[in-house]
Amino acid sequence: MLDPFRAYPALSAGLDTLDVDKGMELQTLLSLFRAMRSVSGGGGRQLNVPVSGPGSTGAARNALKWDEVKAKRLFAELRDDRPV
């Protein structure tokens, strides 16, 4: 990060894919980047949405059907920042 010729392309590419509010403070953005780094470094946890089976008709046969009750519970826990 101290070499601007190496850091700028990566930073620019990352910021091109990130939309933030106009009021976003730099400290908040840095905190987000630190959290993302810990996840990508193996410190995170991978989750899958619970499924109840394959889709039933047409193109849906190539898709999985979410278990609605379990999926709602998972998303509520994530939204409320509770352990999953």
mmCIF file of N, CA and C in Angstrom:
data_model
loop_
_atom_site.group_PDB
_atom_site.id
_atom_site.type_symbol
_atom_site.label_atom_id
_atom_site.label_comp_id
_atom_site.label_asym_id
_atom_site.label_seq_id
_atom_site.Cartn_x
_atom_site.Cartn_y
_atom_site.Cartn_z
ATOM 1 N N MET A 1 0.817 -1.201 0.000
ATOM 2 C CA MET A 1 0.000 0.000 0.000
ATOM 3 C C MET A 1 0.859 1.263 0.000
ATOM 4 N N LEU A 2 2.141 1.145 0.359
ATOM 5 C CA LEU A 2 2.988 2.327 0.391
ATOM 6 C C LEU A 2 3.521 2.693 -0.985
ATOM 7 N N ASP A 3 3.484 1.777 -1.935
ATOM 8 C CA ASP A 3 3.937 2.041 -3.293
ATOM 9 C C ASP A 3 2.732 2.459 -4.129
ATOM 10 N N PRO A 4 2.591 3.748 -4.435
ATOM 11 C CA PRO A 4 1.390 4.204 -5.139
ATOM 12 C C PRO A 4 1.232 3.597 -6.527
ATOM 13 N N PHE A 5 2.341 3.226 -7.182
ATOM 14 C CA PHE A 5 2.233 2.636 -8.517
ATOM 15 C C PHE A 5 1.631 1.236 -8.471
ATOM 16 N N ARG A 6 1.804 0.542 -7.356
ATOM 17 C CA ARG A 6 1.199 -0.787 -7.198
ATOM 18 C C ARG A 6 -0.172 -0.695 -6.545
ATOM 19 N N ALA A 7 -0.341 0.240 -5.626
ATOM 20 C CA ALA A 7 -1.589 0.333 -4.868
ATOM 21 C C ALA A 7 -2.718 0.959 -5.677
ATOM 22 N N TYR A 8 -2.422 1.949 -6.501
ATOM 23 C CA TYR A 8 -3.480 2.677 -7.202
ATOM 24 C C TYR A 8 -4.336 1.789 -8.101
ATOM 25 N N PRO A 9 -3.740 0.928 -8.954
ATOM 26 C CA PRO A 9 -4.611 0.099 -9.810
ATOM 27 C C PRO A 9 -5.553 -0.797 -9.000
ATOM 28 N N ALA A 10 -5.052 -1.402 -7.935
ATOM 29 C CA ALA A 10 -5.904 -2.273 -7.118
ATOM 30 C C ALA A 10 -6.973 -1.456 -6.400
ATOM 31 N N LEU A 11 -6.587 -0.337 -5.853
ATOM 32 C CA LEU A 11 -7.541 0.522 -5.147
ATOM 33 C C LEU A 11 -8.594 1.056 -6.114
ATOM 34 N N SER A 12 -8.164 1.472 -7.282
ATOM 35 C CA SER A 12 -9.087 1.997 -8.281
ATOM 36 C C SER A 12 -10.090 0.929 -8.719
ATOM 37 N N ALA A 13 -9.603 -0.286 -8.967
ATOM 38 C CA ALA A 13 -10.490 -1.382 -9.377
ATOM 39 C C ALA A 13 -11.484 -1.699 -8.273
ATOM 40 N N GLY A 14 -11.025 -1.707 -7.032
ATOM 41 C CA GLY A 14 -11.910 -1.990 -5.903
ATOM 42 C C GLY A 14 -12.969 -0.922 -5.726
ATOM 43 N N LEU A 15 -12.577 0.329 -5.869
ATOM 44 C CA LEU A 15 -13.529 1.418 -5.688
ATOM 45 C C LEU A 15 -14.513 1.509 -6.848
ATOM 46 N N ASP A 16 -14.121 1.054 -8.036
ATOM 47 C CA ASP A 16 -15.042 1.061 -9.168
ATOM 48 C C ASP A 16 -16.213 0.104 -8.946
ATOM 49 N N THR A 17 -16.022 -0.916 -8.126
ATOM 50 C CA THR A 17 -17.075 -1.897 -7.887
ATOM 51 C C THR A 17 -17.851 -1.614 -6.602
ATOM 52 N N LEU A 18 -17.513 -0.531 -5.915
ATOM 53 C CA LEU A 18 -18.103 -0.235 -4.613
ATOM 54 C C LEU A 18 -18.905 1.055 -4.684
ATOM 55 N N ASP A 19 -20.153 1.000 -4.290
ATOM 56 C CA ASP A 19 -20.990 2.201 -4.192
ATOM 57 C C ASP A 19 -21.157 2.550 -2.728
ATOM 58 N N VAL A 20 -20.868 3.787 -2.378
ATOM 59 C CA VAL A 20 -21.019 4.228 -0.990
ATOM 60 C C VAL A 20 -21.847 5.503 -0.959
ATOM 61 N N ASP A 21 -22.426 5.775 0.191
ATOM 62 C CA ASP A 21 -23.172 7.011 0.379
ATOM 63 C C ASP A 21 -22.218 8.195 0.361
ATOM 64 N N LYS A 22 -22.726 9.356 0.003
ATOM 65 C CA LYS A 22 -21.893 10.557 -0.007
ATOM 66 C C LYS A 22 -21.364 10.887 1.381
ATOM 67 N N GLY A 23 -22.102 10.504 2.407
ATOM 68 C CA GLY A 23 -21.690 10.799 3.771
ATOM 69 C C GLY A 23 -20.751 9.771 4.383
ATOM 70 N N MET A 24 -20.327 8.770 3.605
ATOM 71 C CA MET A 24 -19.434 7.721 4.116
ATOM 72 C C MET A 24 -18.099 8.341 4.543
ATOM 73 N N GLU A 25 -17.703 8.062 5.775
ATOM 74 C CA GLU A 25 -16.437 8.585 6.277
ATOM 75 C C GLU A 25 -15.307 7.615 5.938
ATOM 76 N N LEU A 26 -14.112 8.147 5.756
ATOM 77 C CA LEU A 26 -12.957 7.340 5.392
ATOM 78 C C LEU A 26 -12.698 6.254 6.438
ATOM 79 N N GLN A 27 -12.848 6.580 7.710
ATOM 80 C CA GLN A 27 -12.608 5.595 8.774
ATOM 81 C C GLN A 27 -13.569 4.411 8.654
ATOM 82 N N THR A 28 -14.811 4.664 8.300
ATOM 83 C CA THR A 28 -15.791 3.596 8.121
ATOM 84 C C THR A 28 -15.416 2.727 6.940
ATOM 85 N N LEU A 29 -14.963 3.344 5.864
ATOM 86 C CA LEU A 29 -14.544 2.609 4.679
ATOM 87 C C LEU A 29 -13.317 1.746 4.977
ATOM 88 N N LEU A 30 -12.369 2.284 5.709
ATOM 89 C CA LEU A 30 -11.176 1.509 6.094
ATOM 90 C C LEU A 30 -11.559 0.326 6.976
ATOM 91 N N SER A 31 -12.511 0.526 7.862
ATOM 92 C CA SER A 31 -12.987 -0.563 8.709
ATOM 93 C C SER A 31 -13.606 -1.674 7.868
ATOM 94 N N LEU A 32 -14.354 -1.300 6.849
ATOM 95 C CA LEU A 32 -14.952 -2.273 5.939
ATOM 96 C C LEU A 32 -13.861 -3.061 5.220
ATOM 97 N N PHE A 33 -12.834 -2.372 4.724
ATOM 98 C CA PHE A 33 -11.745 -3.052 4.026
ATOM 99 C C PHE A 33 -11.000 -4.018 4.953
ATOM 100 N N ARG A 34 -10.784 -3.608 6.213
ATOM 101 C CA ARG A 34 -10.113 -4.501 7.169
ATOM 102 C C ARG A 34 -10.947 -5.756 7.413
ATOM 103 N N ALA A 35 -12.247 -5.595 7.543
ATOM 104 C CA ALA A 35 -13.131 -6.743 7.770
ATOM 105 C C ALA A 35 -13.121 -7.662 6.558
ATOM 106 N N MET A 36 -13.128 -7.099 5.366
ATOM 107 C CA MET A 36 -13.090 -7.918 4.153
ATOM 108 C C MET A 36 -11.765 -8.679 4.052
ATOM 109 N N ARG A 37 -10.681 -8.040 4.455
ATOM 110 C CA ARG A 37 -9.377 -8.699 4.406
ATOM 111 C C ARG A 37 -9.346 -9.895 5.354
ATOM 112 N N SER A 38 -9.923 -9.770 6.527
ATOM 113 C CA SER A 38 -9.905 -10.890 7.467
ATOM 114 C C SER A 38 -10.743 -12.051 6.952
ATOM 115 N N VAL A 39 -11.816 -11.766 6.234
ATOM 116 C CA VAL A 39 -12.639 -12.833 5.663
ATOM 117 C C VAL A 39 -11.911 -13.516 4.521
ATOM 118 N N SER A 40 -11.317 -12.733 3.631
ATOM 119 C CA SER A 40 -10.629 -13.332 2.489
ATOM 120 C C SER A 40 -9.362 -14.052 2.918
ATOM 121 N N GLY A 41 -8.839 -13.746 4.110
ATOM 122 C CA GLY A 41 -7.646 -14.414 4.612
ATOM 123 C C GLY A 41 -7.964 -15.707 5.344
ATOM 124 N N GLY A 42 -9.199 -16.155 5.294
ATOM 125 C CA GLY A 42 -9.571 -17.407 5.937
ATOM 126 C C GLY A 42 -10.181 -17.232 7.310
ATOM 127 N N GLY A 43 -10.333 -15.978 7.772
ATOM 128 C CA GLY A 43 -10.891 -15.742 9.091
ATOM 129 C C GLY A 43 -12.407 -15.644 9.098
ATOM 130 N N GLY A 44 -13.022 -15.844 7.938
ATOM 131 C CA GLY A 44 -14.473 -15.720 7.844
ATOM 132 C C GLY A 44 -15.153 -17.074 7.835
ATOM 133 N N ARG A 45 -16.448 -17.044 7.699
ATOM 134 C CA ARG A 45 -17.236 -18.263 7.680
ATOM 135 C C ARG A 45 -18.123 -18.244 6.445
ATOM 136 N N GLN A 46 -18.177 -19.342 5.752
ATOM 137 C CA GLN A 46 -19.000 -19.443 4.555
ATOM 138 C C GLN A 46 -20.332 -20.074 4.920
ATOM 139 N N LEU A 47 -21.407 -19.492 4.410
ATOM 140 C CA LEU A 47 -22.745 -19.999 4.671
ATOM 141 C C LEU A 47 -23.465 -20.247 3.356
ATOM 142 N N ASN A 48 -24.375 -21.184 3.367
ATOM 143 C CA ASN A 48 -25.238 -21.438 2.221
ATOM 144 C C ASN A 48 -26.684 -21.282 2.664
ATOM 145 N N VAL A 49 -27.500 -20.796 1.763
ATOM 146 C CA VAL A 49 -28.933 -20.704 2.045
ATOM 147 C C VAL A 49 -29.483 -22.128 2.064
ATOM 148 N N PRO A 50 -30.220 -22.503 3.110
ATOM 149 C CA PRO A 50 -30.785 -23.857 3.167
ATOM 150 C C PRO A 50 -31.743 -24.111 2.004
ATOM 151 N N VAL A 51 -31.669 -25.306 1.440
ATOM 152 C CA VAL A 51 -32.529 -25.655 0.312
ATOM 153 C C VAL A 51 -33.441 -26.812 0.689
ATOM 154 N N SER A 52 -34.579 -26.885 -0.028
ATOM 155 C CA SER A 52 -35.524 -27.971 0.233
ATOM 156 C C SER A 52 -35.568 -28.968 -0.914
ATOM 157 N N GLY A 53 -34.953 -28.635 -2.038
ATOM 158 C CA GLY A 53 -34.924 -29.563 -3.159
ATOM 159 C C GLY A 53 -34.773 -28.841 -4.471
ATOM 160 N N PRO A 54 -34.822 -29.577 -5.576
ATOM 161 C CA PRO A 54 -34.675 -28.946 -6.892
ATOM 162 C C PRO A 54 -35.943 -28.205 -7.291
ATOM 163 N N GLY A 55 -35.786 -27.320 -8.262
ATOM 164 C CA GLY A 55 -36.948 -26.637 -8.828
ATOM 165 C C GLY A 55 -37.839 -27.662 -9.518
ATOM 166 N N SER A 56 -39.051 -27.278 -9.851
ATOM 167 C CA SER A 56 -40.005 -28.280 -10.333
ATOM 168 C C SER A 56 -40.254 -28.274 -11.835
ATOM 169 N N THR A 57 -40.324 -27.116 -12.484
ATOM 170 C CA THR A 57 -40.705 -27.113 -13.896
ATOM 171 C C THR A 57 -39.790 -26.226 -14.725
ATOM 172 N N GLY A 58 -39.726 -26.513 -16.009
ATOM 173 C CA GLY A 58 -38.995 -25.677 -16.957
ATOM 174 C C GLY A 58 -37.566 -25.416 -16.536
ATOM 175 N N ALA A 59 -37.157 -24.162 -16.685
ATOM 176 C CA ALA A 59 -35.787 -23.777 -16.339
ATOM 177 C C ALA A 59 -35.521 -23.940 -14.846
ATOM 178 N N ALA A 60 -36.573 -23.945 -14.033
ATOM 179 C CA ALA A 60 -36.408 -24.073 -12.586
ATOM 180 C C ALA A 60 -35.834 -25.432 -12.195
ATOM 181 N N ARG A 61 -35.892 -26.399 -13.100
ATOM 182 C CA ARG A 61 -35.312 -27.715 -12.790
ATOM 183 C C ARG A 61 -33.809 -27.604 -12.577
ATOM 184 N N ASN A 62 -33.195 -26.565 -13.122
ATOM 185 C CA ASN A 62 -31.760 -26.368 -12.967
ATOM 186 C C ASN A 62 -31.436 -25.502 -11.757
ATOM 187 N N ALA A 63 -32.420 -25.192 -10.972
ATOM 188 C CA ALA A 63 -32.237 -24.338 -9.801
ATOM 189 C C ALA A 63 -32.621 -25.105 -8.547
ATOM 190 N N LEU A 64 -32.184 -24.598 -7.417
ATOM 191 C CA LEU A 64 -32.563 -25.184 -6.128
ATOM 192 C C LEU A 64 -33.631 -24.319 -5.487
ATOM 193 N N LYS A 65 -34.542 -24.963 -4.801
ATOM 194 C CA LYS A 65 -35.600 -24.239 -4.097
ATOM 195 C C LYS A 65 -35.174 -24.036 -2.650
ATOM 196 N N TRP A 66 -35.216 -22.773 -2.212
ATOM 197 C CA TRP A 66 -34.869 -22.483 -0.831
ATOM 198 C C TRP A 66 -35.892 -23.078 0.116
ATOM 199 N N ASP A 67 -35.411 -23.512 1.284
ATOM 200 C CA ASP A 67 -36.295 -23.879 2.383
ATOM 201 C C ASP A 67 -36.727 -22.545 3.002
ATOM 202 N N GLU A 68 -37.958 -22.124 2.729
ATOM 203 C CA GLU A 68 -38.389 -20.778 3.090
ATOM 204 C C GLU A 68 -38.272 -20.473 4.580
ATOM 205 N N VAL A 69 -38.654 -21.416 5.434
ATOM 206 C CA VAL A 69 -38.618 -21.183 6.885
ATOM 207 C C VAL A 69 -37.176 -21.013 7.355
ATOM 208 N N LYS A 70 -36.311 -21.941 6.945
ATOM 209 C CA LYS A 70 -34.914 -21.867 7.367
ATOM 210 C C LYS A 70 -34.192 -20.675 6.747
ATOM 211 N N ALA A 71 -34.500 -20.354 5.493
ATOM 212 C CA ALA A 71 -33.865 -19.215 4.823
ATOM 213 C C ALA A 71 -34.261 -17.908 5.509
ATOM 214 N N LYS A 72 -35.539 -17.758 5.854
ATOM 215 C CA LYS A 72 -35.988 -16.548 6.554
ATOM 216 C C LYS A 72 -35.272 -16.399 7.891
ATOM 217 N N ARG A 73 -35.107 -17.525 8.604
ATOM 218 C CA ARG A 73 -34.415 -17.483 9.895
ATOM 219 C C ARG A 73 -32.951 -17.071 9.700
ATOM 220 N N LEU A 74 -32.285 -17.645 8.690
ATOM 221 C CA LEU A 74 -30.892 -17.301 8.411
ATOM 222 C C LEU A 74 -30.748 -15.818 8.107
ATOM 223 N N PHE A 75 -31.598 -15.295 7.211
ATOM 224 C CA PHE A 75 -31.488 -13.885 6.843
ATOM 225 C C PHE A 75 -31.823 -12.969 8.017
ATOM 226 N N ALA A 76 -32.741 -13.363 8.876
ATOM 227 C CA ALA A 76 -33.064 -12.564 10.070
ATOM 228 C C ALA A 76 -31.871 -12.526 11.013
ATOM 229 N N GLU A 77 -31.187 -13.658 11.185
ATOM 230 C CA GLU A 77 -30.015 -13.692 12.057
ATOM 231 C C GLU A 77 -28.902 -12.820 11.494
ATOM 232 N N LEU A 78 -28.683 -12.867 10.189
ATOM 233 C CA LEU A 78 -27.666 -12.020 9.568
ATOM 234 C C LEU A 78 -28.036 -10.544 9.698
ATOM 235 N N ARG A 79 -29.294 -10.223 9.405
ATOM 236 C CA ARG A 79 -29.756 -8.838 9.468
ATOM 237 C C ARG A 79 -29.605 -8.269 10.871
ATOM 238 N N ASP A 80 -29.914 -9.077 11.890
ATOM 239 C CA ASP A 80 -29.877 -8.616 13.268
ATOM 240 C C ASP A 80 -28.514 -8.826 13.926
ATOM 241 N N ASP A 81 -27.525 -9.253 13.119
ATOM 242 C CA ASP A 81 -26.157 -9.466 13.595
ATOM 243 C C ASP A 81 -26.113 -10.433 14.780
ATOM 244 N N ARG A 82 -26.853 -11.528 14.640
ATOM 245 C CA ARG A 82 -26.859 -12.579 15.658
ATOM 246 C C ARG A 82 -26.024 -13.761 15.165
ATOM 247 N N PRO A 83 -25.523 -14.582 16.086
ATOM 248 C CA PRO A 83 -24.759 -15.768 15.655
ATOM 249 C C PRO A 83 -25.619 -16.683 14.798
ATOM 250 N N VAL A 84 -25.023 -17.261 13.787
ATOM 251 C CA VAL A 84 -25.736 -18.143 12.870
ATOM 252 C C VAL A 84 -25.326 -19.575 13.166
#
